[in-house]
Short mmCIF file of C-alpha atoms in Angstrom, two decimals:
data_model
loop_
_atom_site.label_atom_id
_atom_site.label_comp_id
_atom_site.label_asym_id
_atom_site.label_seq_id
_atom_site.Cartn_x
_atom_site.Cartn_y
_atom_site.Cartn_z
CA MET A 1263 18.14 23.93 -17.98
CA THR A 1264 15.41 26.26 -16.74
CA GLY A 1265 11.69 26.12 -17.40
CA MET A 1266 9.51 23.93 -19.52
CA ARG A 1267 10.85 25.51 -22.72
CA GLY A 1268 14.42 24.48 -21.89
CA PHE A 1269 13.32 20.97 -20.97
CA TRP A 1270 11.32 20.57 -24.18
CA GLY A 1271 14.17 21.93 -26.27
CA ALA A 1272 16.60 19.41 -24.77
CA LEU A 1273 14.39 16.44 -25.63
CA PRO A 1274 15.15 14.35 -28.72
CA THR A 1275 12.34 14.00 -31.25
CA GLU A 1276 11.35 10.55 -29.92
CA GLY A 1277 11.03 11.94 -26.42
CA ARG A 1278 8.75 14.71 -27.63
CA TRP A 1279 6.51 12.21 -29.39
CA LEU A 1280 6.25 10.10 -26.26
CA LEU A 1281 5.55 12.99 -23.92
CA SER A 1282 3.12 14.90 -26.12
CA THR A 1283 0.65 12.02 -26.21
CA VAL A 1284 0.75 10.83 -22.59
CA ALA A 1285 -2.32 12.73 -21.40
CA ILE A 1286 -4.34 11.53 -24.40
CA GLN A 1287 -3.29 7.91 -23.80
CA THR A 1288 -4.32 8.01 -20.14
CA LEU A 1289 -7.57 9.91 -20.68
CA GLY A 1290 -9.33 6.67 -21.62
CA ARG A 1291 -8.01 4.92 -18.54
CA GLY A 1292 -9.27 7.77 -16.39
CA LEU A 1293 -12.74 7.33 -17.89
CA THR A 1294 -12.98 3.73 -16.66
CA LEU A 1295 -10.62 3.30 -13.68
CA PRO A 1296 -12.85 4.77 -10.94
CA PHE A 1297 -16.04 3.22 -12.29
CA THR A 1298 -15.19 -0.37 -13.22
CA ILE A 1299 -16.38 -1.89 -9.94
CA ILE A 1300 -19.58 0.20 -10.14
CA TYR A 1301 -20.09 -1.14 -13.66
CA LEU A 1302 -19.62 -4.75 -12.58
CA HIS A 1303 -21.85 -4.48 -9.50
CA GLU A 1304 -24.58 -1.98 -10.33
CA VAL A 1305 -24.84 -2.30 -14.11
CA ARG A 1306 -24.06 -5.98 -14.74
CA GLY A 1307 -25.52 -7.12 -11.40
CA PHE A 1308 -22.57 -9.13 -10.08
CA ASP A 1309 -22.31 -9.52 -6.30
CA LEU A 1310 -20.09 -6.90 -4.69
CA GLY A 1311 -17.71 -9.56 -3.34
CA LEU A 1312 -17.43 -11.15 -6.79
CA SER A 1313 -16.93 -7.75 -8.37
CA GLY A 1314 -14.07 -7.02 -5.99
CA ALA A 1315 -12.49 -10.39 -6.72
CA LEU A 1316 -12.76 -9.75 -10.46
CA MET A 1317 -11.11 -6.35 -10.03
CA SER A 1318 -8.21 -7.96 -8.18
CA LEU A 1319 -7.43 -10.01 -11.30
CA ILE A 1320 -5.85 -6.93 -12.90
CA ALA A 1321 -3.23 -6.57 -10.15
CA VAL A 1322 -2.65 -10.30 -9.67
CA VAL A 1323 -2.17 -11.02 -13.39
CA GLY A 1324 -0.05 -7.89 -13.73
CA LEU A 1325 2.25 -9.11 -10.96
CA ILE A 1326 2.52 -12.59 -12.52
CA VAL A 1327 3.47 -11.37 -16.00
CA THR A 1328 5.83 -8.60 -14.88
CA GLY A 1329 8.84 -10.91 -14.44
CA PRO A 1330 8.54 -12.72 -17.79
CA GLY A 1331 7.67 -9.39 -19.39
CA GLY A 1332 10.95 -7.85 -18.24
CA THR A 1333 12.92 -10.76 -19.70
CA LEU A 1334 11.07 -10.47 -23.02
CA ILE A 1335 11.76 -6.72 -23.13
CA ASP A 1336 15.49 -7.39 -22.81
CA ARG A 1337 15.37 -10.10 -25.45
CA PHE A 1338 13.00 -8.66 -28.06
CA GLY A 1339 12.80 -4.97 -27.12
CA ALA A 1340 10.17 -2.87 -25.35
CA ARG A 1341 8.42 -2.02 -28.60
CA ALA A 1342 7.39 -5.60 -29.42
CA VAL A 1343 6.29 -6.35 -25.84
CA LEU A 1344 4.33 -3.09 -25.55
CA LEU A 1345 2.50 -3.77 -28.81
CA THR A 1346 1.50 -7.18 -27.48
CA GLY A 1347 0.32 -5.67 -24.20
CA LEU A 1348 -1.63 -2.92 -25.92
CA THR A 1349 -3.32 -5.47 -28.17
CA ALA A 1350 -4.39 -7.35 -25.03
CA MET A 1351 -5.64 -4.08 -23.51
CA ILE A 1352 -7.72 -3.22 -26.57
CA ALA A 1353 -9.24 -6.71 -26.61
CA GLY A 1354 -9.87 -6.63 -22.86
CA CYS A 1355 -11.60 -3.23 -22.83
CA THR A 1356 -13.74 -4.16 -25.84
CA LEU A 1357 -14.75 -7.47 -24.26
CA LEU A 1358 -15.50 -5.82 -20.91
CA ALA A 1359 -17.76 -3.28 -22.60
CA PHE A 1360 -20.19 -6.10 -23.48
CA ALA A 1361 -19.52 -8.50 -20.56
CA THR A 1362 -22.82 -9.71 -19.13
CA HIS A 1363 -21.40 -12.85 -17.49
CA PRO A 1364 -18.69 -13.02 -14.79
CA ALA A 1365 -16.60 -15.45 -16.86
CA VAL A 1366 -16.48 -13.02 -19.78
CA ALA A 1367 -15.57 -10.16 -17.43
CA ALA A 1368 -12.82 -12.33 -15.91
CA VAL A 1369 -11.25 -12.97 -19.32
CA ALA A 1370 -11.43 -9.26 -20.12
CA LEU A 1371 -9.80 -8.24 -16.83
CA VAL A 1372 -7.06 -10.86 -17.26
CA LEU A 1373 -6.24 -9.32 -20.65
CA ILE A 1374 -6.15 -5.85 -19.09
CA GLY A 1375 -3.88 -7.23 -16.34
CA VAL A 1376 -1.45 -8.53 -18.97
CA ASN A 1377 -1.05 -5.01 -20.31
CA PHE A 1378 -0.63 -3.58 -16.82
CA GLY A 1379 2.14 -6.09 -16.13
CA VAL A 1380 4.24 -5.19 -19.17
CA SER A 1381 3.39 -1.52 -19.75
CA TRP A 1382 5.26 -0.15 -16.71
CA PRO A 1383 8.62 -1.83 -17.43
CA GLY A 1384 8.10 -1.43 -21.18
CA PHE A 1385 7.45 2.30 -21.23
CA ASN A 1386 10.12 2.98 -18.58
CA ALA A 1387 12.68 1.07 -20.68
CA LEU A 1388 11.56 3.01 -23.75
CA ILE A 1389 11.96 6.33 -21.92
CA ALA A 1390 15.39 5.34 -20.63
CA ALA A 1391 16.48 4.49 -24.18
CA VAL A 1392 15.49 7.95 -25.38
CA VAL A 1393 16.76 10.22 -22.55
CA ASP A 1394 19.46 9.92 -19.89
CA GLY A 1395 21.09 11.78 -17.00
CA ASP A 1396 19.20 14.60 -15.28
CA LEU A 1397 16.95 14.87 -18.33
CA ARG A 1398 15.74 11.34 -17.58
CA LEU A 1399 14.76 12.30 -14.02
CA GLN A 1400 12.93 15.37 -15.31
CA TYR A 1401 11.20 13.31 -17.98
CA PHE A 1402 9.88 10.78 -15.44
CA GLY A 1403 8.52 13.66 -13.36
CA VAL A 1404 6.77 15.47 -16.21
CA ASN A 1405 5.45 12.14 -17.52
CA PHE A 1406 3.96 11.40 -14.09
CA ALA A 1407 2.23 14.79 -14.00
CA LEU A 1408 0.75 14.23 -17.47
CA VAL A 1409 -0.43 10.73 -16.54
CA ASN A 1410 -2.26 12.21 -13.55
CA LEU A 1411 -3.70 14.97 -15.72
CA GLY A 1412 -5.08 12.48 -18.24
CA ILE A 1413 -6.53 10.17 -15.58
CA GLY A 1414 -7.93 13.10 -13.59
CA VAL A 1415 -9.64 14.73 -16.56
CA GLY A 1416 -10.92 11.34 -17.69
CA GLY A 1417 -12.37 10.67 -14.26
CA ILE A 1418 -14.16 14.03 -14.21
CA ILE A 1419 -15.62 13.49 -17.70
CA GLY A 1420 -16.64 9.94 -16.81
CA GLY A 1421 -18.33 11.09 -13.61
CA PHE A 1422 -20.51 13.55 -15.53
CA TYR A 1423 -21.24 11.20 -18.44
CA ILE A 1424 -21.97 7.76 -17.04
CA ASP A 1425 -25.36 6.73 -15.70
CA VAL A 1426 -25.97 3.40 -13.94
CA ASP A 1427 -29.47 3.37 -15.44
CA SER A 1428 -27.97 3.60 -18.94
CA PRO A 1429 -25.61 0.66 -19.52
CA GLU A 1430 -24.70 2.03 -22.93
CA THR A 1431 -22.82 4.90 -21.26
CA PHE A 1432 -20.49 2.37 -19.63
CA THR A 1433 -20.12 0.51 -22.91
CA ALA A 1434 -19.07 3.78 -24.51
CA ILE A 1435 -16.35 4.63 -21.96
CA PHE A 1436 -14.78 1.16 -22.19
CA LEU A 1437 -14.73 1.41 -25.98
CA ILE A 1438 -13.13 4.86 -25.71
CA ASP A 1439 -10.52 3.34 -23.39
CA ALA A 1440 -9.79 0.74 -26.07
CA ILE A 1441 -9.58 3.39 -28.80
CA SER A 1442 -7.18 5.51 -26.72
CA CYS A 1443 -4.72 2.60 -26.80
CA LEU A 1444 -4.41 3.11 -30.54
CA VAL A 1445 -2.41 6.30 -29.84
CA PRO A 1446 0.65 4.50 -28.39
CA VAL A 1447 0.22 1.74 -30.98
CA ALA A 1448 0.50 4.36 -33.73
CA LEU A 1449 3.61 5.84 -32.07
CA LEU A 1450 5.30 2.47 -31.74
CA LEU A 1451 4.54 1.56 -35.36
CA GLY A 1452 5.43 5.03 -36.64
CA PRO A 1453 7.78 7.63 -35.11
CA LEU A 1454 9.21 5.25 -32.49
CA ARG A 1455 9.67 2.21 -34.70
CA HIS A 1456 13.48 2.63 -34.78
CA VAL A 1457 13.98 3.02 -31.01
CA ARG A 1458 15.88 0.04 -29.56
CA THR A 1459 15.80 -0.78 -25.87
CA GLN A 1460 17.64 -4.10 -26.11
CA ALA A 1461 21.43 -4.23 -26.49
CA GLU A 1462 22.97 -4.84 -29.89
CA PRO A 1463 24.02 -8.50 -30.35
CA SER A 1464 27.52 -7.38 -31.31
CA ASP A 1465 28.10 -5.47 -28.06
CA ASP A 1466 31.08 -6.60 -26.00
CA ALA A 1467 29.10 -6.28 -22.78
CA PRO A 1468 27.88 -9.58 -21.33
CA THR A 1469 24.39 -10.74 -22.18
CA THR A 1470 23.89 -12.14 -18.69
CA GLY A 1471 22.12 -10.29 -15.93
CA GLY A 1472 19.13 -12.40 -14.92
CA TYR A 1473 16.92 -11.62 -11.95
CA ARG A 1474 19.04 -13.64 -9.51
CA GLU A 1475 22.18 -11.77 -10.50
CA ILE A 1476 20.45 -8.38 -10.40
CA LEU A 1477 19.03 -9.01 -6.94
CA ARG A 1478 22.50 -9.83 -5.61
CA ARG A 1479 23.32 -6.12 -5.94
CA PRO A 1480 22.74 -4.50 -2.50
CA ALA A 1481 21.57 -1.24 -4.08
CA VAL A 1482 18.82 -3.08 -5.97
CA VAL A 1483 17.63 -4.90 -2.85
CA TRP A 1484 17.46 -1.70 -0.80
CA VAL A 1485 15.70 0.40 -3.43
CA THR A 1486 13.23 -2.43 -4.12
CA LEU A 1487 12.38 -2.75 -0.42
CA LEU A 1488 11.99 1.04 -0.26
CA THR A 1489 9.67 0.95 -3.29
CA PHE A 1490 7.53 -1.82 -1.79
CA ILE A 1491 7.06 0.05 1.51
CA ALA A 1492 6.36 3.31 -0.33
CA MET A 1493 3.65 1.59 -2.35
CA PHE A 1494 2.27 -0.19 0.73
CA ILE A 1495 1.77 3.05 2.69
CA GLY A 1496 1.17 5.19 -0.38
CA TYR A 1497 -0.72 4.04 -3.44
CA GLY A 1498 -1.84 0.85 -1.73
CA GLN A 1499 -4.00 3.02 0.53
CA MET A 1500 -5.55 5.29 -2.08
CA GLU A 1501 -8.25 2.90 -3.26
CA ALA A 1502 -9.06 1.29 0.10
CA GLY A 1503 -7.41 2.53 3.31
CA PHE A 1504 -7.75 6.27 2.75
CA PRO A 1505 -11.40 6.27 1.55
CA ALA A 1506 -12.40 3.83 4.31
CA TYR A 1507 -10.70 5.92 7.02
CA ALA A 1508 -12.17 9.13 5.63
CA ARG A 1509 -15.69 7.68 5.64
CA GLN A 1510 -15.70 5.52 8.77
CA VAL A 1511 -13.40 7.45 11.09
CA ALA A 1512 -13.34 11.06 9.86
CA GLU A 1513 -16.97 10.66 8.71
CA VAL A 1514 -16.71 12.98 5.72
CA SER A 1515 -19.03 12.83 2.73
CA THR A 1516 -18.30 11.01 -0.50
CA ARG A 1517 -18.25 14.43 -2.16
CA VAL A 1518 -15.30 15.44 0.02
CA ILE A 1519 -13.48 12.22 -0.85
CA GLY A 1520 -14.05 12.82 -4.55
CA LEU A 1521 -12.84 16.40 -4.22
CA SER A 1522 -9.73 15.19 -2.40
CA PHE A 1523 -8.69 13.18 -5.45
CA ALA A 1524 -9.15 16.30 -7.57
CA VAL A 1525 -6.89 18.17 -5.12
CA ASN A 1526 -4.31 15.38 -5.50
CA THR A 1527 -4.29 15.68 -9.28
CA ALA A 1528 -4.16 19.49 -9.21
CA VAL A 1529 -1.19 19.60 -6.82
CA ILE A 1530 0.79 17.11 -8.93
CA VAL A 1531 0.08 18.92 -12.20
CA LEU A 1532 0.82 22.38 -10.77
CA LEU A 1533 3.90 21.54 -8.70
CA GLN A 1534 5.72 18.76 -10.54
CA PHE A 1535 7.89 20.88 -12.79
CA THR A 1536 8.73 23.36 -10.02
CA VAL A 1537 9.77 20.45 -7.80
CA LEU A 1538 11.91 19.05 -10.62
CA LYS A 1539 13.89 22.29 -10.80
CA TYR A 1540 14.80 21.95 -7.12
CA ILE A 1541 15.65 18.23 -7.05
CA THR A 1542 17.60 18.02 -10.32
CA GLY A 1543 21.30 17.56 -9.54
CA ARG A 1544 20.65 16.62 -5.89
CA ARG A 1545 21.22 13.22 -4.34
CA ARG A 1546 18.15 11.14 -5.06
CA THR A 1547 18.39 9.36 -1.71
CA ARG A 1548 18.07 12.75 0.02
CA VAL A 1549 14.99 13.49 -2.07
CA MET A 1550 13.50 10.16 -0.92
CA TRP A 1551 14.23 11.12 2.68
CA VAL A 1552 12.36 14.41 2.28
CA MET A 1553 9.51 12.56 0.59
CA ALA A 1554 9.25 10.22 3.59
CA LEU A 1555 9.03 13.23 5.93
CA VAL A 1556 6.32 14.83 3.80
CA TRP A 1557 4.28 11.63 3.71
CA ALA A 1558 4.61 11.19 7.49
CA CYS A 1559 3.15 14.68 7.91
CA SER A 1560 0.30 13.84 5.56
CA TRP A 1561 -0.68 10.74 7.55
CA LEU A 1562 -0.56 12.70 10.81
CA ILE A 1563 -2.91 15.25 9.24
CA LEU A 1564 -5.34 12.47 8.29
CA GLY A 1565 -5.07 11.04 11.80
CA ALA A 1566 -5.95 14.45 13.24
CA ALA A 1567 -8.99 14.60 10.93
CA GLY A 1568 -10.20 11.36 12.52
CA LEU A 1569 -10.17 13.02 15.95
CA LEU A 1570 -12.87 15.50 14.82
CA PRO A 1571 -15.36 13.33 12.92
CA ASP A 1572 -18.23 14.74 10.89
CA SER A 1573 -16.95 18.31 11.06
CA LEU A 1574 -15.60 21.00 8.79
CA ALA A 1575 -12.17 20.44 10.35
CA ALA A 1576 -12.33 16.77 9.36
CA ALA A 1577 -13.19 17.69 5.77
CA ILE A 1578 -10.35 20.21 5.63
CA GLY A 1579 -8.01 17.59 7.11
CA VAL A 1580 -8.94 15.02 4.45
CA LEU A 1581 -8.38 17.56 1.66
CA ALA A 1582 -5.10 18.68 3.23
CA PHE A 1583 -3.93 15.08 3.52
CA MET A 1584 -4.34 14.56 -0.22
CA GLY A 1585 -2.60 17.84 -1.05
CA VAL A 1586 0.43 17.11 1.15
CA PHE A 1587 0.53 13.49 -0.02
CA ALA A 1588 0.55 14.68 -3.64
CA PHE A 1589 3.55 16.90 -2.92
CA GLY A 1590 5.37 13.79 -1.71
CA GLU A 1591 4.42 12.03 -4.93
CA THR A 1592 6.12 14.74 -6.98
CA LEU A 1593 9.34 13.88 -5.12
CA LEU A 1594 8.99 10.10 -5.41
CA GLN A 1595 7.88 9.47 -8.96
CA PRO A 1596 10.76 11.13 -10.84
CA THR A 1597 13.35 9.66 -8.48
CA VAL A 1598 12.77 5.92 -8.14
CA PRO A 1599 12.45 5.07 -11.89
CA ALA A 1600 15.58 7.13 -12.59
CA VAL A 1601 17.54 5.16 -9.97
CA TYR A 1602 16.50 1.80 -11.42
CA ASN A 1603 17.36 2.82 -14.97
CA ASP A 1604 20.72 4.32 -14.00
CA LEU A 1605 21.59 1.07 -12.21
CA ALA A 1606 20.65 -0.94 -15.31
CA SER A 1607 22.41 -1.53 -18.62
CA ASP A 1608 20.87 -2.03 -22.05
CA HIS A 1609 21.21 -5.80 -21.53
CA ASN A 1610 18.94 -5.94 -18.48
CA ARG A 1611 16.96 -2.69 -18.43
CA GLY A 1612 13.67 -4.51 -18.91
CA ARG A 1613 14.33 -6.74 -15.90
CA TYR A 1614 15.32 -3.81 -13.70
CA ASN A 1615 12.08 -2.05 -14.57
CA ALA A 1616 10.15 -5.28 -14.04
CA ILE A 1617 11.58 -5.50 -10.49
CA ASN A 1618 10.46 -1.91 -9.91
CA SER A 1619 7.01 -2.75 -11.26
CA ALA A 1620 6.74 -5.91 -9.13
CA ALA A 1621 7.62 -3.98 -5.97
CA PHE A 1622 5.02 -1.37 -6.88
CA GLN A 1623 2.30 -3.93 -7.55
CA GLY A 1624 3.18 -6.01 -4.50
CA GLY A 1625 2.77 -2.99 -2.24
CA ALA A 1626 -0.43 -1.99 -4.02
CA ILE A 1627 -1.89 -5.48 -3.39
CA ALA A 1628 -0.75 -5.82 0.24
CA GLY A 1629 -1.75 -2.27 1.25
CA PRO A 1630 -5.54 -2.62 0.87
CA ILE A 1631 -5.51 -6.01 2.62
CA ALA A 1632 -3.74 -4.61 5.68
CA ALA A 1633 -5.95 -1.52 5.73
CA GLY A 1634 -9.11 -3.61 5.54
CA LEU A 1635 -8.05 -5.85 8.42
CA LEU A 1636 -7.03 -2.96 10.69
CA LEU A 1637 -9.99 -0.67 10.02
CA ASP A 1638 -12.49 -3.53 10.15
CA GLN A 1639 -11.29 -4.23 13.71
CA GLY A 1640 -11.65 -0.57 14.67
CA LEU A 1641 -7.88 -0.08 14.96
CA SER A 1642 -7.80 3.32 13.29
CA ALA A 1643 -5.07 4.72 15.54
CA VAL A 1644 -2.91 1.65 14.90
CA TYR A 1645 -3.55 2.09 11.18
CA ILE A 1646 -2.27 5.68 11.20
CA GLY A 1647 0.65 4.65 13.41
CA ILE A 1648 1.72 1.94 10.96
CA MET A 1649 1.60 4.43 8.09
CA VAL A 1650 3.82 6.90 9.98
CA VAL A 1651 6.26 4.16 11.03
CA GLY A 1652 6.39 3.06 7.39
CA CYS A 1653 7.38 6.61 6.39
CA ILE A 1654 10.17 6.55 8.98
CA GLY A 1655 11.24 3.22 7.50
CA ILE A 1656 11.49 4.78 4.04
CA GLY A 1657 13.75 7.49 5.44
CA LEU A 1658 16.01 4.91 7.08
CA LEU A 1659 16.13 2.82 3.91
CA ALA A 1660 17.09 5.93 1.92
CA ILE A 1661 20.00 6.52 4.29
CA ALA A 1662 21.10 2.90 3.95
CA LEU A 1663 20.71 3.03 0.16
CA GLU A 1664 22.95 6.10 -0.08
CA ARG A 1665 25.87 4.06 1.29
CA ARG A 1666 25.42 1.35 -1.32
CA ILE A 1667 24.33 3.07 -4.51
CA PRO A 1668 26.80 4.23 -7.18
CA ALA A 1669 27.14 8.01 -7.31
CA SER A 1670 25.93 8.17 -10.92
CA ALA A 1671 22.68 6.33 -10.07
CA ASN A 1672 22.19 8.68 -7.13
CA GLY A 1673 22.21 11.71 -9.42
CA VAL A 1674 25.76 12.79 -8.47
CA ARG A 1675 27.43 13.59 -11.76
CA GLU A 1676 29.32 16.85 -11.48
CA PRO A 1677 32.30 15.68 -9.33
CA SER A 1678 33.18 12.86 -11.73
CA ALA A 1679 32.76 15.20 -14.69
CA GLU A 1680 35.20 17.60 -13.10
CA ARG A 1681 37.80 14.93 -12.42
CA GLU A 1682 37.80 13.37 -15.88
CA PRO A 1683 39.57 16.17 -17.80
CA ALA A 1684 42.33 16.52 -15.17
CA PRO A 1685 44.69 13.75 -16.43
CA GLU A 1686 44.81 15.10 -20.01
CA PRO A 1687 47.28 17.98 -19.41
CA GLU A 1688 49.60 15.59 -17.55
CA ARG A 1689 49.73 13.24 -20.52
CA ALA A 1690 50.33 16.13 -22.82
CA ASP A 1691 53.46 17.12 -20.82
CA ASP A 1692 54.97 13.62 -20.93
#
C-alpha cells in the first residue's frame, strides 16, 4: 500500500466516514482547549488557583470513569457509551458557556471530563472494529494527524476571534464546541449504527477478561508502564513543564511559545503519513525505541536553550524542541494503540483501551505536578535530566516488551503468513 490514495482505497466505508470527519469534530475542541483557563480567570473572574483546580476536574473525572467506561463498552458496545459521553460533552460545553459561578463551572467541567474518560477507549474500540492489521496502525497515525490539524486550526481561529473584554466571544466558542459534537453523534446514529465492538453473545470465546485478568499478562503490564512514562515526560509536560521552562529558564516570549505549538502541529500533519510508510511492517517495539531516542534529543535541545536565556538561540532551541518532539509523536501515536488493540479480543477490547487511556491520563496528571515542583525550586537541570532518563527508560521498556509481546501484536505478520500454507501440499500427498 503506497500513498494516501492506496490507504483510502483500502478503508471500508465505515472507516472513511470516521476519518473524513475527525478534523471537523476536533475543530471545536481546538477553539476552547487553550483558552478555558483564561475564560474562567479573566472573563468570569475566578481566582487563578480556583480556575486551575476547576480545570483539573476534567482529567480527574476522566481518569475515574475510564475503568467503568471500558467495561460498559465491552458489555453494551462503544456506540452506546460514546453517545452517552457526547451527550455529556454537549451539556457540559453549553453549561460552561454561561457559567458565572464556580459551582456551575464545576458541574460543566465534570460533564466534559465524563466524555474525556470514555471517548478515548470508545473511539479506539470503534476504529479497531472497522480496520485491522497494518491498516489499523496506519489509521491510528492518520487519525492522530487529523486530530492535531483540527485542534491546531481551532486554536488559531480562537486566538484571533476571542476577546477577554467581550464575554460573548467565549460563549460563542463553547457553543461551537458543543455543536461540533453533533458530527460524531450523527455518524453513530447514521452510517455507523451497525458497527459492533462487543462480541456476539453466541461466540464460543469466553466472556471473561476483566481488568485483573488482563493485567496478569506481562505484555500488558510492560506496555502500560511504557505508556505512563511516555505521557509523564511527553504530553504531561506540554501544558505546564515545557511552557514554564521556556519562559522562566530559556526566557523566550509568549509569542515564541505559541509559535512552537504551531510548529508541533505542522510537523505532525506534514510528516505523519510519510512516517507511516516507513514504520508499517516493522516491529512496533523497535519504533518505540527510536521514538525514545528522538524524544531524548528533543529534551537535550530544550536544555541547551536554557543555557542561552533571552537570546535568538534560545528561541530557535524552543522551536526546534517542539519540531523534534512532534516527530517522536508521529512514531508513538500509531504504535501504542495498535499494540493494545492487537493484544485484545472483541470480548475485552473496551477494557484494553481503557487501560491505555488510564495510563495516558495518569501520566498527564503526574507530569505537570512533578514539573511544577522541580521548576519552582529552581532545579531546571534536574528537570531536563529526569526527562532524558525517562526517555532512556522508555527504550529499555521497549526492549523488555519485545521479549514478552506476541509477534502479531508487535506488527510481525509476514513470517506466520508464509508458514501457514506450507502444510497443505503435505496433506494433499497423503
